[in-house]
């Protein structure tokens, strides 16, 4: 799959748009803020420690889109192009049957249903347009808002599937039949 144009997604209140190098400051914030990252553990080589790392991250995800390795969207409100969060499909399985979803929002915007709105559309895009059979989500057992978000949007917890890199994570899945 190759995108001729970035697959921008519009929802009732949001535009999910391409993340540009000019978004470096907000990407740095989202990848380093203590509240946003409370339950997120990244291996050393995926950590963002400074603005240069944030810029490299943006360059990497831009290349990933060109090579169909991952797709990341910046979440914006319709009336303001400033990014308030991100959502991505990544970690594609070799046979392109499974993708993982990842997301994070600036704390000022928590609990307004914003990620619900973004997640629904990204899942529909992943299963409907990109033809993945399944989308997985890895989330920390104590991350109540993330678990609630997943459960209310049709994801189901798979107790016998384990994250070999982090035993505190739970794995959730969604397939087309689970879309609400
Ligand atoms: C997880 C996250 C994306 C949720 O985004 P959001 O836009 O606030 O989500 P929504 O408002 O759509 O839904 C969250 C739900 O969780 C509920 N919730 C929030 N905190 C909760 C808590 N401590 N216990 C139980 N439910 C909780 C909310 O009430 C809401 O449910 P409702 O719509 O039935 O009221 C956001 O909290 C976030 O970015 N967290 C930091 C990053 C992160 O943890 N990412 C996940 C990594 S796997």
mmCIF file of C-alpha atoms and ligand atoms in Angstrom:
data_model
loop_
_atom_site.group_PDB
_atom_site.id
_atom_site.type_symbol
_atom_site.label_atom_id
_atom_site.label_comp_id
_atom_site.label_asym_id
_atom_site.label_seq_id
_atom_site.Cartn_x
_atom_site.Cartn_y
_atom_site.Cartn_z
ATOM 1 C CA UNK A 1 0.000 0.000 0.000
ATOM 2 C CA UNK A 2 1.266 3.433 -0.930
ATOM 3 C CA UNK A 3 -0.414 6.709 -0.134
ATOM 4 C CA UNK A 4 -0.476 9.244 -2.959
ATOM 5 C CA UNK A 5 -1.675 11.778 -0.413
ATOM 6 C CA UNK A 6 -1.547 11.656 3.377
ATOM 7 C CA UNK A 7 -4.823 10.043 4.571
ATOM 8 C CA UNK A 8 -6.225 12.971 6.553
ATOM 9 C CA UNK A 9 -9.278 12.017 8.613
ATOM 10 C CA UNK A 10 -12.108 14.371 9.612
ATOM 11 C CA UNK A 11 -14.539 13.645 12.438
ATOM 12 C CA UNK A 12 -17.321 15.758 13.962
ATOM 13 C CA UNK A 13 -14.934 17.932 16.015
ATOM 14 C CA UNK A 14 -11.469 16.902 14.810
ATOM 15 C CA UNK A 15 -9.035 16.862 11.935
ATOM 16 C CA UNK A 16 -6.406 14.109 12.084
ATOM 17 C CA UNK A 17 -3.597 15.508 9.997
ATOM 18 C CA UNK A 18 0.000 14.832 8.973
ATOM 19 C CA UNK A 19 2.616 15.657 11.601
ATOM 20 C CA UNK A 20 5.128 18.171 10.186
ATOM 21 C CA UNK A 21 8.636 19.124 11.328
ATOM 22 C CA UNK A 22 7.139 22.460 12.438
ATOM 23 C CA UNK A 23 5.151 20.472 15.086
ATOM 24 C CA UNK A 24 8.432 19.603 16.823
ATOM 25 C CA UNK A 25 7.670 21.491 20.085
ATOM 26 C CA UNK A 26 4.292 19.850 20.696
ATOM 27 C CA UNK A 27 5.652 16.412 19.765
ATOM 28 C CA UNK A 28 8.474 16.956 22.269
ATOM 29 C CA UNK A 29 5.866 17.898 24.896
ATOM 30 C CA UNK A 30 3.636 14.893 24.184
ATOM 31 C CA UNK A 31 6.572 12.462 24.340
ATOM 32 C CA UNK A 32 8.068 13.877 27.546
ATOM 33 C CA UNK A 33 5.214 15.271 29.678
ATOM 34 C CA UNK A 34 4.916 13.269 32.926
ATOM 35 C CA UNK A 35 1.117 12.994 32.878
ATOM 36 C CA UNK A 36 0.887 11.935 29.237
ATOM 37 C CA UNK A 37 3.674 9.378 29.699
ATOM 38 C CA UNK A 38 2.726 8.094 33.159
ATOM 39 C CA UNK A 39 1.966 4.588 31.858
ATOM 40 C CA UNK A 40 4.140 4.553 28.740
ATOM 41 C CA UNK A 41 7.495 2.765 28.745
ATOM 42 C CA UNK A 42 9.746 3.181 25.719
ATOM 43 C CA UNK A 43 12.977 1.325 25.068
ATOM 44 C CA UNK A 44 16.115 3.499 25.115
ATOM 45 C CA UNK A 45 16.251 3.772 21.308
ATOM 46 C CA UNK A 46 12.676 5.133 21.105
ATOM 47 C CA UNK A 47 12.992 7.714 23.867
ATOM 48 C CA UNK A 48 12.714 11.437 23.201
ATOM 49 C CA UNK A 49 15.179 13.361 25.373
ATOM 50 C CA UNK A 50 15.453 16.672 23.540
ATOM 51 C CA UNK A 51 14.067 18.644 20.578
ATOM 52 C CA UNK A 52 16.553 16.971 18.228
ATOM 53 C CA UNK A 53 15.140 13.575 19.167
ATOM 54 C CA UNK A 54 11.625 14.941 18.567
ATOM 55 C CA UNK A 55 12.644 16.180 15.117
ATOM 56 C CA UNK A 56 14.244 12.822 14.311
ATOM 57 C CA UNK A 57 11.054 11.112 15.474
ATOM 58 C CA UNK A 58 9.001 13.257 13.052
ATOM 59 C CA UNK A 59 11.405 12.479 10.208
ATOM 60 C CA UNK A 60 11.223 8.756 11.008
ATOM 61 C CA UNK A 61 7.416 8.641 11.083
ATOM 62 C CA UNK A 62 7.301 10.612 7.816
ATOM 63 C CA UNK A 63 9.547 8.000 6.209
ATOM 64 C CA UNK A 64 7.456 5.220 7.741
ATOM 65 C CA UNK A 65 4.347 6.544 5.983
ATOM 66 C CA UNK A 66 6.199 6.550 2.653
ATOM 67 C CA UNK A 67 7.316 2.936 3.253
ATOM 68 C CA UNK A 68 3.976 1.783 4.710
ATOM 69 C CA UNK A 69 5.567 0.878 8.044
ATOM 70 C CA UNK A 70 3.371 3.046 10.283
ATOM 71 C CA UNK A 71 0.928 5.959 10.060
ATOM 72 C CA UNK A 72 0.788 8.699 12.664
ATOM 73 C CA UNK A 73 -1.778 11.455 12.788
ATOM 74 C CA UNK A 74 -1.684 14.720 14.698
ATOM 75 C CA UNK A 75 -5.027 15.317 16.416
ATOM 76 C CA UNK A 76 -6.346 18.881 16.038
ATOM 77 C CA UNK A 77 -9.624 20.601 16.779
ATOM 78 C CA UNK A 78 -11.377 21.714 13.570
ATOM 79 C CA UNK A 79 -10.951 25.414 14.340
ATOM 80 C CA UNK A 80 -7.240 25.263 15.287
ATOM 81 C CA UNK A 81 -4.373 23.532 13.446
ATOM 82 C CA UNK A 82 -2.331 23.181 16.683
ATOM 83 C CA UNK A 83 -1.799 19.501 17.566
ATOM 84 C CA UNK A 84 -3.358 18.455 20.894
ATOM 85 C CA UNK A 85 -2.513 14.756 20.692
ATOM 86 C CA UNK A 86 -1.427 11.969 18.387
ATOM 87 C CA UNK A 87 -2.734 8.604 17.299
ATOM 88 C CA UNK A 88 -0.945 6.021 15.190
ATOM 89 C CA UNK A 89 -1.149 2.603 13.596
ATOM 90 C CA UNK A 90 2.256 0.930 13.826
ATOM 91 C CA UNK A 91 4.067 -2.318 14.543
ATOM 92 C CA UNK A 92 2.492 -3.924 11.444
ATOM 93 C CA UNK A 93 2.845 -7.706 11.344
ATOM 94 C CA UNK A 94 4.970 -9.063 8.467
ATOM 95 C CA UNK A 95 1.897 -10.325 6.608
ATOM 96 C CA UNK A 96 0.119 -6.964 7.199
ATOM 97 C CA UNK A 97 -2.773 -8.670 8.999
ATOM 98 C CA UNK A 98 -2.270 -7.004 12.402
ATOM 99 C CA UNK A 99 -1.458 -3.439 13.398
ATOM 100 C CA UNK A 100 -1.096 -1.849 16.827
ATOM 101 C CA UNK A 101 -2.761 1.421 17.791
ATOM 102 C CA UNK A 102 -1.028 3.991 19.996
ATOM 103 C CA UNK A 103 -2.391 7.320 21.270
ATOM 104 C CA UNK A 104 -1.729 10.206 23.622
ATOM 105 C CA UNK A 105 -3.477 13.484 24.369
ATOM 106 C CA UNK A 106 -2.463 16.713 26.035
ATOM 107 C CA UNK A 107 -3.908 16.621 29.613
ATOM 108 C CA UNK A 108 -5.923 19.857 29.029
ATOM 109 C CA UNK A 109 -8.120 17.804 26.696
ATOM 110 C CA UNK A 110 -8.606 14.614 28.755
ATOM 111 C CA UNK A 111 -12.142 13.299 29.338
ATOM 112 C CA UNK A 112 -13.898 15.223 26.595
ATOM 113 C CA UNK A 113 -14.391 12.191 24.375
ATOM 114 C CA UNK A 114 -11.680 13.375 21.987
ATOM 115 C CA UNK A 115 -9.734 10.122 21.822
ATOM 116 C CA UNK A 116 -12.986 8.169 21.455
ATOM 117 C CA UNK A 117 -13.740 10.237 18.355
ATOM 118 C CA UNK A 118 -10.219 9.789 16.934
ATOM 119 C CA UNK A 119 -9.918 6.092 17.808
ATOM 120 C CA UNK A 120 -13.229 5.109 16.174
ATOM 121 C CA UNK A 121 -12.186 6.627 12.841
ATOM 122 C CA UNK A 122 -8.623 5.298 12.930
ATOM 123 C CA UNK A 123 -9.874 1.772 13.694
ATOM 124 C CA UNK A 124 -12.402 2.012 10.849
ATOM 125 C CA UNK A 125 -9.636 3.221 8.539
ATOM 126 C CA UNK A 126 -7.249 0.451 9.611
ATOM 127 C CA UNK A 127 -9.759 -2.371 9.236
ATOM 128 C CA UNK A 128 -11.839 -0.930 6.393
ATOM 129 C CA UNK A 129 -9.352 0.881 4.143
ATOM 130 C CA UNK A 130 -6.030 -0.744 5.017
ATOM 131 C CA UNK A 131 -7.586 -4.217 5.347
ATOM 132 C CA UNK A 132 -5.899 -5.238 8.583
ATOM 133 C CA UNK A 133 -7.743 -8.217 10.113
ATOM 134 C CA UNK A 134 -7.136 -7.028 13.643
ATOM 135 C CA UNK A 135 -5.911 -4.005 15.576
ATOM 136 C CA UNK A 136 -4.173 -4.510 18.899
ATOM 137 C CA UNK A 137 -3.651 -2.090 21.768
ATOM 138 C CA UNK A 138 -1.136 -2.572 24.577
ATOM 139 C CA UNK A 139 -1.983 -0.669 27.713
ATOM 140 C CA UNK A 140 -0.782 -0.640 31.316
ATOM 141 C CA UNK A 141 -3.063 -2.519 33.745
ATOM 142 C CA UNK A 142 -3.406 0.625 35.898
ATOM 143 C CA UNK A 143 -4.217 2.945 32.993
ATOM 144 C CA UNK A 144 -7.941 3.185 33.749
ATOM 145 C CA UNK A 145 -8.779 5.884 31.178
ATOM 146 C CA UNK A 146 -7.042 3.954 28.392
ATOM 147 C CA UNK A 147 -8.726 0.660 29.363
ATOM 148 C CA UNK A 148 -12.106 2.436 29.507
ATOM 149 C CA UNK A 149 -11.469 4.082 26.137
ATOM 150 C CA UNK A 150 -10.681 0.725 24.539
ATOM 151 C CA UNK A 151 -13.548 -1.165 26.144
ATOM 152 C CA UNK A 152 -16.182 1.411 25.260
ATOM 153 C CA UNK A 153 -15.004 1.362 21.648
ATOM 154 C CA UNK A 154 -15.327 -2.372 21.036
ATOM 155 C CA UNK A 155 -11.842 -3.621 21.956
ATOM 156 C CA UNK A 156 -11.732 -6.769 24.078
ATOM 157 C CA UNK A 157 -9.082 -7.754 26.591
ATOM 158 C CA UNK A 158 -7.213 -10.948 25.641
ATOM 159 C CA UNK A 159 -6.074 -12.350 29.008
ATOM 160 C CA UNK A 160 -3.930 -15.158 27.605
ATOM 161 C CA UNK A 161 -1.922 -12.876 25.309
ATOM 162 C CA UNK A 162 1.125 -11.393 27.064
ATOM 163 C CA UNK A 163 3.456 -8.520 26.275
ATOM 164 C CA UNK A 164 6.852 -10.202 26.495
ATOM 165 C CA UNK A 165 8.542 -6.824 27.003
ATOM 166 C CA UNK A 166 6.293 -5.545 29.792
ATOM 167 C CA UNK A 167 4.314 -7.855 32.084
ATOM 168 C CA UNK A 168 2.314 -4.866 33.431
ATOM 169 C CA UNK A 169 0.676 -4.394 30.033
ATOM 170 C CA UNK A 170 -2.659 -5.804 28.939
ATOM 171 C CA UNK A 171 -3.347 -6.579 25.304
ATOM 172 C CA UNK A 172 -6.669 -5.615 23.754
ATOM 173 C CA UNK A 173 -7.906 -6.428 20.247
ATOM 174 C CA UNK A 174 -10.594 -5.324 17.829
ATOM 175 C CA UNK A 175 -11.795 -6.879 14.574
ATOM 176 C CA UNK A 176 -14.317 -5.601 12.027
ATOM 177 C CA UNK A 177 -17.151 -7.579 13.692
ATOM 178 C CA UNK A 178 -16.556 -5.683 16.980
ATOM 179 C CA UNK A 179 -16.955 -2.187 15.500
ATOM 180 C CA UNK A 180 -19.871 -0.407 17.163
HETATM 181 C C1 LIG B 1 -5.994 7.437 27.462
HETATM 182 C C2 LIG B 1 -6.387 8.757 26.838
HETATM 183 C C3 LIG B 1 -5.919 8.775 25.396
HETATM 184 C C4 LIG B 1 -7.905 8.912 26.864
HETATM 185 O O1 LIG B 1 -8.272 10.023 26.065
HETATM 186 P P1 LIG B 1 -9.600 10.839 26.344
HETATM 187 O O2 LIG B 1 -9.879 11.726 25.177
HETATM 188 O O3 LIG B 1 -9.520 11.465 27.676
HETATM 189 O O4 LIG B 1 -10.642 9.655 26.333
HETATM 190 P P2 LIG B 1 -12.209 9.765 26.307
HETATM 191 O O5 LIG B 1 -12.652 11.047 26.939
HETATM 192 O O6 LIG B 1 -12.673 9.524 24.900
HETATM 193 O O7 LIG B 1 -12.611 8.505 27.179
HETATM 194 C C5 LIG B 1 -11.977 8.221 28.401
HETATM 195 C C6 LIG B 1 -12.925 7.484 29.314
HETATM 196 O O8 LIG B 1 -12.217 7.047 30.469
HETATM 197 C C7 LIG B 1 -12.892 7.475 31.636
HETATM 198 N N1 LIG B 1 -11.890 7.663 32.667
HETATM 199 C C8 LIG B 1 -10.968 8.629 32.772
HETATM 200 N N2 LIG B 1 -10.219 8.440 33.866
HETATM 201 C C9 LIG B 1 -10.687 7.312 34.460
HETATM 202 C C10 LIG B 1 -10.334 6.599 35.619
HETATM 203 N N3 LIG B 1 -9.318 6.979 36.400
HETATM 204 N N4 LIG B 1 -11.041 5.475 35.929
HETATM 205 C C11 LIG B 1 -12.040 5.038 35.149
HETATM 206 N N5 LIG B 1 -12.431 5.688 34.009
HETATM 207 C C12 LIG B 1 -11.754 6.810 33.686
HETATM 208 C C13 LIG B 1 -13.598 8.730 31.215
HETATM 209 O O9 LIG B 1 -14.672 9.041 32.064
HETATM 210 C C14 LIG B 1 -14.053 8.347 29.816
HETATM 211 O O10 LIG B 1 -15.183 7.518 29.845
HETATM 212 P P3 LIG B 1 -16.670 8.109 29.543
HETATM 213 O O11 LIG B 1 -16.637 8.672 28.174
HETATM 214 O O12 LIG B 1 -17.553 6.925 29.673
HETATM 215 O O13 LIG B 1 -16.888 9.160 30.568
HETATM 216 C C15 LIG B 1 -5.763 9.968 27.580
HETATM 217 O O14 LIG B 1 -6.108 9.871 28.938
HETATM 218 C C16 LIG B 1 -4.259 10.031 27.431
HETATM 219 O O15 LIG B 1 -3.733 10.565 26.455
HETATM 220 N N6 LIG B 1 -3.542 9.521 28.426
HETATM 221 C C17 LIG B 1 -2.085 9.573 28.419
HETATM 222 C C18 LIG B 1 -1.467 8.754 27.321
HETATM 223 C C19 LIG B 1 -1.780 7.291 27.457
HETATM 224 O O16 LIG B 1 -1.919 6.770 28.559
HETATM 225 N N7 LIG B 1 -1.903 6.638 26.310
HETATM 226 C C20 LIG B 1 -2.217 5.230 26.258
HETATM 227 C C21 LIG B 1 -0.999 4.433 26.173
HETATM 228 S S1 LIG B 1 -1.423 2.753 25.917
#
